[in-house]
Amino acid sequence: MRVILGVTGCIAAYKSVVILRLLQKSGFEVFPVMTRHAQEFITPLTLEKLSGNKVICGVFDDRSTEIEHIALARRSDLLLMAPATANLIGKMAHGIADDFLSTLYLSTTTPVVLAPAMNVEMWRHPATQNNLQMLRKRGVVIVEPEPGYLACGEEGEGRLAQPESIVQTALEVLRPVKSLLGKKILVTAGPTIEDIDPVRFISNRSSGKMGYAIAHEAAQRGATVTLITGPTYLPAPSGVRVLPVRSAVEMRDAVLSHFADADVVVMAAAVSDFTPVTVEAHKIKKATASSVLQLHPAPDILEEIGKLKQSQFLVGFAAETQNPLENARLKLREKRLDLVVLNDVSQPGVGFQSDYNQITVISPDGECEDLPLLPKHQVAQLLWDRISKRLFAIAPEGARGA
Ligand code: PMT
């Protein structure tokens, strides 16, 4: 496991040495990054000698052909900012990239852990608290500072958390508790393909990325996961049983044959709503073809399993381009869902094919939570947090369903 240790300019910067050592003891390779102000407190040489890796301090440190912040972001498993100043927190919250560390944050898709350290009034300031709240919503894990005697001579919260608890948090983030151990989870992903003849078909723009990320995250959390997927170009997520299907009918049959056994079903697939009445055995010739294609409705899988559900926790998606909230709530009710994930696919860069997604999670009790635009693997993490909260809070074995 590789950790980028971001060190910013405050008196607690010297503790980054202890954090680095503890990370190494836990088996991590550490890549230190320092801001200009951090170098006023400790020298890059200290962290370089201890880590055995070059310490990056500036955007133009390396003139090789690689774009360094992108390359480093891709090579690592975690970005740990410790200590993190109010200035860095503000820049992260607002997407300001004016040095190597803040640029790195914008280019990373790994989990991010932040251990703030600052004066008590700076910590309590609404600007700092609002910025932290924005980052929490994006999935950044904050290791809260401790109360105590501060370098400025004042007392209060703001002292960097103990290095041991910072490293412990890093470990927990990277090796998440197997919170879904023993749960059987069924996920659908990708498009369906409705054949017209041997060379033509009706399909849609789903890449499968969202559903695969959901399946992968459930497996990471210890669940036994079956992924029923329409045709995609994605590699199978590790630890997941993958069942490939082609059409809506095939997906329906596969879902129905695994449904009774599932604890949770997440329907992220973009299933065709219509399918041709007949599939021609041979390529339709232009000269003899009718200009009208006869279609009939494809099975609505989610509606069917909504009717069948007993103790299963059912999560549906709603990909909408008009009246998104209204339509998503209608799906939640009509299909007897426990959660609906609204995907407003009219927004550019969101939903189909993108590596990013922005979802709104809506529950039957009226709760409606907008999550920020995030890489799909992070969307999957936040979605499982929301599902787990409800699954374990409101679903003592067999209590739901009616
Ligand atoms: O695959 P990606 O490129 O990563 O894109 C992700 C996504 C946009 C496909 C995904 O986030 C998403 O929104 N999936 C649902 C797409 C969809 O078909 O939405 P819908 O509103 O048409 O369907 C509502 C729900 O009913 C969905 O859970 C769908 O799986 C299910 N459905 C739809 C039609 C049908 N015949 N049977 C179904 O079960």
Coordinates of C-alpha atoms and ligand atoms in Angstrom, one line a residue:
M1 CA 0.0 0.0 0.0
R2 CA 1.3 3.4 -0.9
V3 CA 0.4 6.6 1.0
I4 CA 1.0 10.1 0.0
L5 CA 1.7 12.1 3.2
G6 CA 0.9 15.8 2.6
V7 CA 2.5 18.1 5.1
T8 CA 1.5 21.7 5.4
G9 CA 2.9 24.7 7.3
C10 CA 2.2 24.7 10.9
I11 CA 4.1 23.9 14.1
A12 CA 2.7 20.3 14.1
A13 CA 4.6 19.7 10.9
Y14 CA 7.4 18.0 13.0
K15 CA 4.9 15.3 14.0
S16 CA 4.7 14.2 10.3
V17 CA 8.0 12.4 11.0
V18 CA 6.3 10.2 13.7
I19 CA 3.3 9.7 11.4
L20 CA 5.7 8.7 8.5
R21 CA 7.4 6.1 10.8
L22 CA 4.1 4.7 12.1
L23 CA 2.9 4.3 8.5
Q24 CA 6.0 2.5 7.6
K25 CA 5.6 0.2 10.6
S26 CA 2.1 -0.6 9.4
G27 CA 3.5 -1.7 6.0
F28 CA 2.9 1.4 3.9
E29 CA 5.4 2.9 1.5
V30 CA 5.3 6.7 2.1
F31 CA 5.6 9.4 -0.6
P32 CA 5.9 12.8 1.2
V33 CA 4.7 16.0 -0.3
M34 CA 5.4 19.3 1.4
T35 CA 4.0 22.8 0.9
R36 CA 6.4 25.8 0.8
H37 CA 5.3 26.8 4.3
A38 CA 5.9 23.3 5.7
Q39 CA 9.5 23.7 4.7
E40 CA 9.8 26.5 7.2
F41 CA 9.1 24.0 10.0
I42 CA 11.0 20.9 8.9
T43 CA 13.3 20.2 6.0
P44 CA 12.4 18.0 3.0
L45 CA 15.7 16.1 3.6
T46 CA 14.3 14.6 6.9
L47 CA 11.3 13.1 5.2
E48 CA 13.3 12.1 2.2
K49 CA 15.9 10.2 4.2
L50 CA 13.2 8.5 6.3
S51 CA 10.9 7.6 3.5
G52 CA 13.5 6.7 0.9
N53 CA 11.5 8.7 -1.6
K54 CA 12.0 12.1 -3.2
V55 CA 9.9 14.7 -1.4
I56 CA 7.9 16.7 -3.9
C57 CA 7.5 20.4 -3.0
G58 CA 6.7 22.3 -6.1
V59 CA 4.6 21.8 -9.3
F60 CA 7.8 22.2 -11.4
D61 CA 10.1 19.9 -9.3
D62 CA 10.3 17.2 -12.0
R63 CA 10.8 18.1 -15.7
S64 CA 10.4 14.5 -16.9
T65 CA 7.8 13.6 -19.4
E66 CA 5.3 12.4 -16.7
I67 CA 2.8 14.9 -15.3
E68 CA 3.9 14.4 -11.8
H69 CA 0.8 15.1 -9.7
I70 CA -1.3 12.8 -12.0
A71 CA 1.4 10.1 -12.0
L72 CA 1.7 10.2 -8.2
A73 CA -2.1 10.3 -7.7
R74 CA -2.4 7.2 -9.8
R75 CA 0.4 5.3 -8.0
S76 CA -1.0 5.7 -4.5
D77 CA -3.8 4.1 -2.4
L78 CA -4.4 6.9 0.0
L79 CA -3.8 10.7 0.3
L80 CA -3.2 11.6 4.0
M81 CA -2.9 15.3 4.8
A82 CA -1.3 15.6 8.2
P83 CA -1.1 18.2 9.6
A84 CA -3.6 20.1 7.4
T85 CA -3.9 23.9 7.9
A86 CA -7.1 25.9 7.6
N87 CA -5.6 27.3 4.3
L88 CA -5.3 23.8 2.8
I89 CA -8.8 22.8 4.0
G90 CA -10.2 26.0 2.4
K91 CA -8.4 25.3 -0.9
M92 CA -9.6 21.7 -1.0
A93 CA -13.2 22.7 -0.3
H94 CA -13.2 25.2 -3.1
G95 CA -11.1 23.4 -5.7
I96 CA -8.2 25.8 -5.7
A97 CA -5.1 24.3 -7.1
D98 CA -2.3 26.7 -6.6
D99 CA 0.5 24.4 -5.4
F100 CA 1.5 20.8 -5.8
L101 CA -0.5 19.5 -2.8
S102 CA -3.8 21.2 -3.6
T103 CA -3.3 20.2 -7.3
L104 CA -2.7 16.6 -6.2
Y105 CA -5.9 16.6 -4.2
L106 CA -7.9 17.5 -7.3
S107 CA -6.3 14.8 -9.4
T108 CA -6.6 11.9 -7.0
T109 CA -9.3 9.4 -7.0
T110 CA -8.1 7.6 -3.9
P111 CA -9.6 8.0 -0.4
V112 CA -8.5 11.1 1.4
V113 CA -7.8 11.5 5.1
L114 CA -7.3 14.9 6.7
A115 CA -5.8 15.6 10.1
P116 CA -6.3 19.3 10.8
A117 CA -4.1 21.4 13.2
M118 CA -4.6 25.1 13.9
N119 CA -5.4 27.7 16.5
V120 CA -8.7 27.2 18.4
E121 CA -10.5 30.2 16.9
M122 CA -9.4 29.3 13.4
W123 CA -10.8 25.8 14.0
R124 CA -14.1 27.2 15.3
H125 CA -14.5 29.8 12.6
P126 CA -17.6 29.1 10.5
A127 CA -15.5 29.3 7.3
T128 CA -13.3 26.4 8.5
Q129 CA -16.3 24.4 9.8
N130 CA -18.3 25.0 6.5
N131 CA -15.3 23.9 4.5
L132 CA -14.9 20.7 6.6
Q133 CA -18.5 20.0 6.2
M134 CA -18.2 20.2 2.4
L135 CA -15.2 17.9 2.5
R136 CA -17.0 15.4 4.7
K137 CA -19.9 15.3 2.3
R138 CA -17.4 14.5 -0.5
G139 CA -16.2 11.5 1.5
V140 CA -13.0 13.0 3.0
V141 CA -12.4 11.4 6.4
I142 CA -11.5 14.0 9.0
V143 CA -9.4 13.0 12.1
E144 CA -10.7 15.6 14.5
P145 CA -8.0 17.6 16.3
E146 CA -7.8 17.3 20.1
P147 CA -8.4 19.9 22.8
G148 CA -5.3 21.0 24.8
Y149 CA -2.5 23.5 25.1
L150 CA -1.7 25.0 21.7
A151 CA 1.6 26.4 20.3
C152 CA 0.1 29.9 20.3
G153 CA -0.3 29.7 24.1
E154 CA -4.1 29.4 24.0
E155 CA -6.1 26.4 25.1
G156 CA -8.8 24.6 23.1
E157 CA -9.5 22.3 20.2
G158 CA -7.0 22.5 17.3
R159 CA -4.1 20.3 18.4
L160 CA -3.2 17.7 15.8
A161 CA -4.7 14.3 16.8
Q162 CA -2.2 11.7 18.1
P163 CA -0.1 10.2 15.3
E164 CA -1.3 6.7 16.4
S165 CA -5.0 7.6 15.9
I166 CA -4.2 9.3 12.5
V167 CA -2.5 6.1 11.3
Q168 CA -5.2 4.0 12.7
T169 CA -7.8 5.9 10.7
A170 CA -5.7 5.5 7.6
L171 CA -5.6 1.8 8.2
E172 CA -9.4 1.6 8.7
V173 CA -10.0 3.6 5.5
L174 CA -7.8 1.3 3.5
R175 CA -8.9 -1.9 5.1
P176 CA -12.5 -1.2 5.7
V177 CA -14.4 -3.1 8.3
K178 CA -16.1 -6.1 6.7
S179 CA -19.5 -4.5 7.6
L180 CA -21.4 -6.5 5.0
L181 CA -19.9 -9.9 6.0
G182 CA -22.5 -12.6 5.6
K183 CA -24.8 -10.5 3.4
K184 CA -25.7 -11.8 -0.1
I185 CA -25.9 -9.0 -2.6
L186 CA -27.2 -8.9 -6.1
V187 CA -26.1 -6.0 -8.4
T188 CA -27.1 -5.3 -12.0
A189 CA -25.0 -3.2 -14.3
G190 CA -24.5 -2.2 -17.9
P191 CA -26.8 -1.9 -20.8
T192 CA -29.0 -4.6 -22.3
I193 CA -29.0 -5.4 -26.0
E194 CA -32.2 -6.1 -27.8
D195 CA -31.4 -7.7 -31.1
I196 CA -33.2 -6.8 -34.3
D197 CA -31.3 -9.1 -36.6
P198 CA -27.8 -10.8 -36.4
V199 CA -26.1 -7.4 -37.0
R200 CA -28.4 -4.7 -35.6
F201 CA -29.7 -4.0 -32.1
I202 CA -31.2 -1.5 -29.7
S203 CA -29.2 -0.5 -26.7
N204 CA -28.1 2.5 -24.6
R205 CA -25.0 4.3 -23.4
S206 CA -24.4 2.5 -20.1
S207 CA -20.8 1.5 -19.7
G208 CA -21.4 -0.6 -16.5
K209 CA -18.9 1.6 -14.5
M210 CA -21.4 2.6 -11.8
G211 CA -22.8 -0.9 -11.2
Y212 CA -19.3 -2.5 -11.3
A213 CA -18.1 0.0 -8.7
I214 CA -21.1 -0.8 -6.5
A215 CA -20.4 -4.5 -6.8
H216 CA -16.7 -4.0 -6.0
E217 CA -17.4 -1.9 -3.0
A218 CA -19.8 -4.5 -1.5
A219 CA -17.2 -7.2 -2.0
Q220 CA -14.6 -5.0 -0.3
R221 CA -17.0 -4.8 2.7
G222 CA -17.2 -8.6 3.0
A223 CA -20.5 -9.3 1.1
T224 CA -21.0 -12.3 -1.2
V225 CA -21.7 -10.4 -4.4
T226 CA -23.3 -11.6 -7.7
L227 CA -23.1 -9.1 -10.5
I228 CA -25.5 -9.6 -13.4
T229 CA -24.2 -7.5 -16.2
G230 CA -25.1 -6.6 -19.7
P231 CA -22.3 -6.4 -22.3
T232 CA -19.5 -4.1 -21.2
Y233 CA -15.7 -3.7 -21.7
L234 CA -14.9 -3.7 -18.0
P235 CA -12.8 -6.3 -16.2
A236 CA -14.6 -8.4 -13.6
P237 CA -14.3 -6.7 -10.1
S238 CA -12.2 -8.8 -7.8
G239 CA -14.1 -11.1 -5.4
V240 CA -17.3 -10.8 -7.3
R241 CA -19.2 -13.6 -9.1
V242 CA -20.1 -12.2 -12.6
L243 CA -23.0 -13.5 -14.7
P244 CA -23.0 -12.0 -18.2
V245 CA -26.4 -11.5 -19.9
R246 CA -27.4 -9.8 -23.1
S247 CA -31.1 -8.9 -23.3
A248 CA -33.6 -7.6 -20.8
V249 CA -35.3 -11.0 -20.8
E250 CA -32.0 -12.7 -20.0
M251 CA -31.3 -10.2 -17.2
R252 CA -34.8 -10.7 -15.8
D253 CA -34.3 -14.5 -15.7
A254 CA -30.9 -14.2 -14.0
V255 CA -32.2 -11.7 -11.4
L256 CA -35.3 -13.8 -10.7
S257 CA -33.2 -17.0 -10.2
H258 CA -31.0 -15.2 -7.6
F259 CA -33.5 -12.9 -6.0
A260 CA -35.0 -15.2 -3.3
D261 CA -31.5 -15.7 -1.8
A262 CA -30.5 -12.1 -1.8
D263 CA -30.4 -9.7 1.2
V264 CA -29.9 -6.6 -0.9
V265 CA -30.5 -5.9 -4.6
V266 CA -29.1 -2.9 -6.3
M267 CA -30.4 -2.3 -9.9
A268 CA -27.9 0.0 -11.5
A269 CA -28.4 -1.6 -15.0
A270 CA -29.9 0.5 -17.8
V271 CA -32.4 -2.1 -18.9
S272 CA -34.2 -1.6 -22.2
D273 CA -37.8 -0.6 -21.9
F274 CA -38.7 -1.9 -25.4
T275 CA -37.6 -4.9 -27.4
P276 CA -38.4 -5.8 -31.1
V277 CA -41.4 -8.1 -31.5
T278 CA -39.4 -10.4 -33.7
V279 CA -35.7 -11.0 -34.1
E280 CA -34.9 -11.8 -37.7
A281 CA -32.7 -14.9 -38.3
H282 CA -30.9 -13.1 -41.2
K283 CA -29.8 -9.6 -41.8
I284 CA -32.7 -7.5 -42.9
K285 CA -32.2 -6.4 -46.5
K286 CA -32.7 -2.7 -47.3
A287 CA -34.8 -3.4 -50.3
T288 CA -37.4 -5.5 -48.4
A289 CA -37.3 -3.8 -45.0
S290 CA -40.2 -2.0 -43.5
S291 CA -39.5 1.5 -42.3
V292 CA -41.4 0.7 -39.1
L293 CA -39.8 -1.4 -36.4
Q294 CA -42.4 -3.2 -34.2
L295 CA -41.6 -3.1 -30.5
H296 CA -43.2 -4.4 -27.4
P297 CA -42.4 -3.6 -23.8
A298 CA -39.4 -5.4 -22.2
P299 CA -40.0 -6.9 -18.8
D300 CA -39.8 -4.3 -16.0
I301 CA -37.5 -6.3 -13.7
L302 CA -37.6 -3.9 -10.8
E303 CA -41.3 -3.8 -10.8
E304 CA -41.5 -7.6 -10.8
I305 CA -39.1 -8.0 -7.9
G306 CA -40.8 -5.2 -6.1
K307 CA -43.9 -7.3 -6.1
L308 CA -42.0 -10.4 -5.0
K309 CA -39.9 -8.8 -2.3
Q310 CA -40.1 -10.2 1.2
S311 CA -37.1 -9.3 3.4
Q312 CA -34.9 -8.1 0.6
F313 CA -33.7 -4.5 0.7
L314 CA -34.4 -3.1 -2.7
V315 CA -32.4 -0.2 -4.3
G316 CA -33.4 1.1 -7.7
F317 CA -31.9 3.8 -9.9
A318 CA -33.8 6.5 -11.7
A319 CA -32.0 8.0 -14.7
E320 CA -34.0 11.1 -15.5
T321 CA -33.7 14.1 -17.8
Q322 CA -37.0 15.8 -16.8
N323 CA -38.7 16.4 -13.4
P324 CA -36.0 14.3 -11.8
L325 CA -37.3 14.4 -8.2
E326 CA -40.9 13.8 -9.0
N327 CA -40.1 10.9 -11.4
A328 CA -37.6 9.3 -8.9
R329 CA -40.2 9.5 -6.1
L330 CA -42.8 7.9 -8.3
K331 CA -40.4 4.9 -9.0
L332 CA -39.7 4.6 -5.3
R333 CA -43.4 4.2 -4.6
E334 CA -44.6 2.2 -7.6
K335 CA -41.7 -0.3 -7.4
R336 CA -41.8 -0.6 -3.6
L337 CA -38.2 0.4 -3.2
D338 CA -36.3 0.9 0.1
L339 CA -34.1 3.5 -1.6
V340 CA -34.0 5.2 -5.0
V341 CA -30.9 6.6 -6.5
L342 CA -31.6 9.6 -8.7
N343 CA -29.2 10.2 -11.6
D344 CA -30.0 13.4 -13.4
V345 CA -28.4 12.4 -16.6
S346 CA -29.2 15.7 -18.3
Q347 CA -26.1 17.2 -16.6
P348 CA -22.9 17.1 -18.6
G349 CA -20.2 14.7 -17.3
V350 CA -22.6 12.8 -15.1
G351 CA -24.0 9.3 -15.3
F352 CA -23.6 7.4 -18.5
Q353 CA -20.0 6.4 -19.4
S354 CA -18.3 9.1 -17.3
D355 CA -15.9 8.1 -14.5
Y356 CA -17.8 10.5 -12.3
N357 CA -21.4 10.6 -11.0
Q358 CA -23.6 12.8 -9.0
I359 CA -26.5 11.1 -7.3
T360 CA -29.4 12.0 -5.0
V361 CA -30.4 9.3 -2.5
I362 CA -34.1 9.3 -1.7
S363 CA -35.8 7.2 0.9
P364 CA -39.5 6.3 1.5
D365 CA -39.6 8.5 4.7
G366 CA -39.0 11.5 2.5
E367 CA -35.2 12.0 3.2
C368 CA -33.5 13.3 0.1
E369 CA -29.7 13.7 0.1
D370 CA -27.7 15.3 -2.7
L371 CA -24.2 13.9 -2.9
P372 CA -21.5 15.8 -4.7
L373 CA -20.0 15.0 -8.0
L374 CA -17.4 12.3 -7.3
P375 CA -15.5 9.4 -8.9
K376 CA -17.8 6.4 -9.3
H377 CA -15.9 4.3 -6.8
Q378 CA -16.5 7.0 -4.1
V379 CA -20.1 7.3 -5.1
A380 CA -20.3 3.6 -4.5
Q381 CA -18.7 3.9 -1.0
L382 CA -21.1 6.7 0.0
L383 CA -24.1 4.7 -1.4
W384 CA -23.1 1.6 0.7
D385 CA -22.8 3.8 3.8
R386 CA -26.4 5.0 3.2
I387 CA -27.7 1.5 2.4
S388 CA -25.9 0.0 5.5
K389 CA -27.3 2.6 7.8
R390 CA -30.8 1.7 6.8
L391 CA -30.3 -2.0 6.4
F392 CA -28.9 -2.4 9.9
A393 CA -31.1 0.3 11.6
I394 CA -34.5 -0.6 10.2
A395 CA -34.1 -4.2 9.1
P396 CA -34.0 -6.7 11.9
E397 CA -34.0 -10.1 10.1
G398 CA -37.2 -10.6 8.2
A399 CA -39.0 -7.5 9.6
R400 CA -39.4 -5.6 6.3
G401 CA -41.3 -6.5 3.3
A402 CA -45.1 -5.9 3.6
Ligands
PMT1 O1 -23.2 2.3 -16.6 P1 -22.6 3.7 -16.5 O2 -22.1 4.2 -17.8 O3 -21.7 3.8 -15.3 O4 -23.9 4.7 -16.1 C1 -24.5 4.6 -14.9 C2 -26.1 4.7 -15.1 C3 -26.4 6.1 -15.6 C4 -26.6 3.6 -16.1 C5 -26.7 4.4 -13.7 O5 -26.2 5.3 -12.8 C6 -28.2 4.5 -13.8 O6 -28.8 5.5 -13.6 N1 -28.9 3.3 -13.9 C7 -30.3 3.2 -14.2 C8 -30.6 3.4 -15.6 C9 -32.1 3.2 -16.0 O7 -32.4 2.4 -16.7 O8 -32.9 4.0 -15.3 P2 -34.5 4.0 -15.5 O9 -35.0 5.2 -14.8 O10 -34.9 3.8 -16.9 O11 -34.9 2.7 -14.7 C10 -35.4 2.7 -13.3 C11 -34.9 1.5 -12.6 O12 -35.7 0.3 -13.2 C12 -33.5 1.1 -12.7 O13 -33.0 0.6 -11.5 C13 -33.4 0.0 -13.8 O14 -32.3 -0.9 -13.5 C14 -34.8 -0.7 -13.6 N2 -35.4 -1.2 -14.9 C15 -35.6 -0.3 -15.9 C16 -36.2 -0.8 -17.1 C17 -36.6 -2.2 -17.1 N3 -37.1 -2.7 -18.2 N4 -36.4 -3.0 -16.0 C18 -35.8 -2.5 -14.9 O15 -35.6 -3.2 -13.9

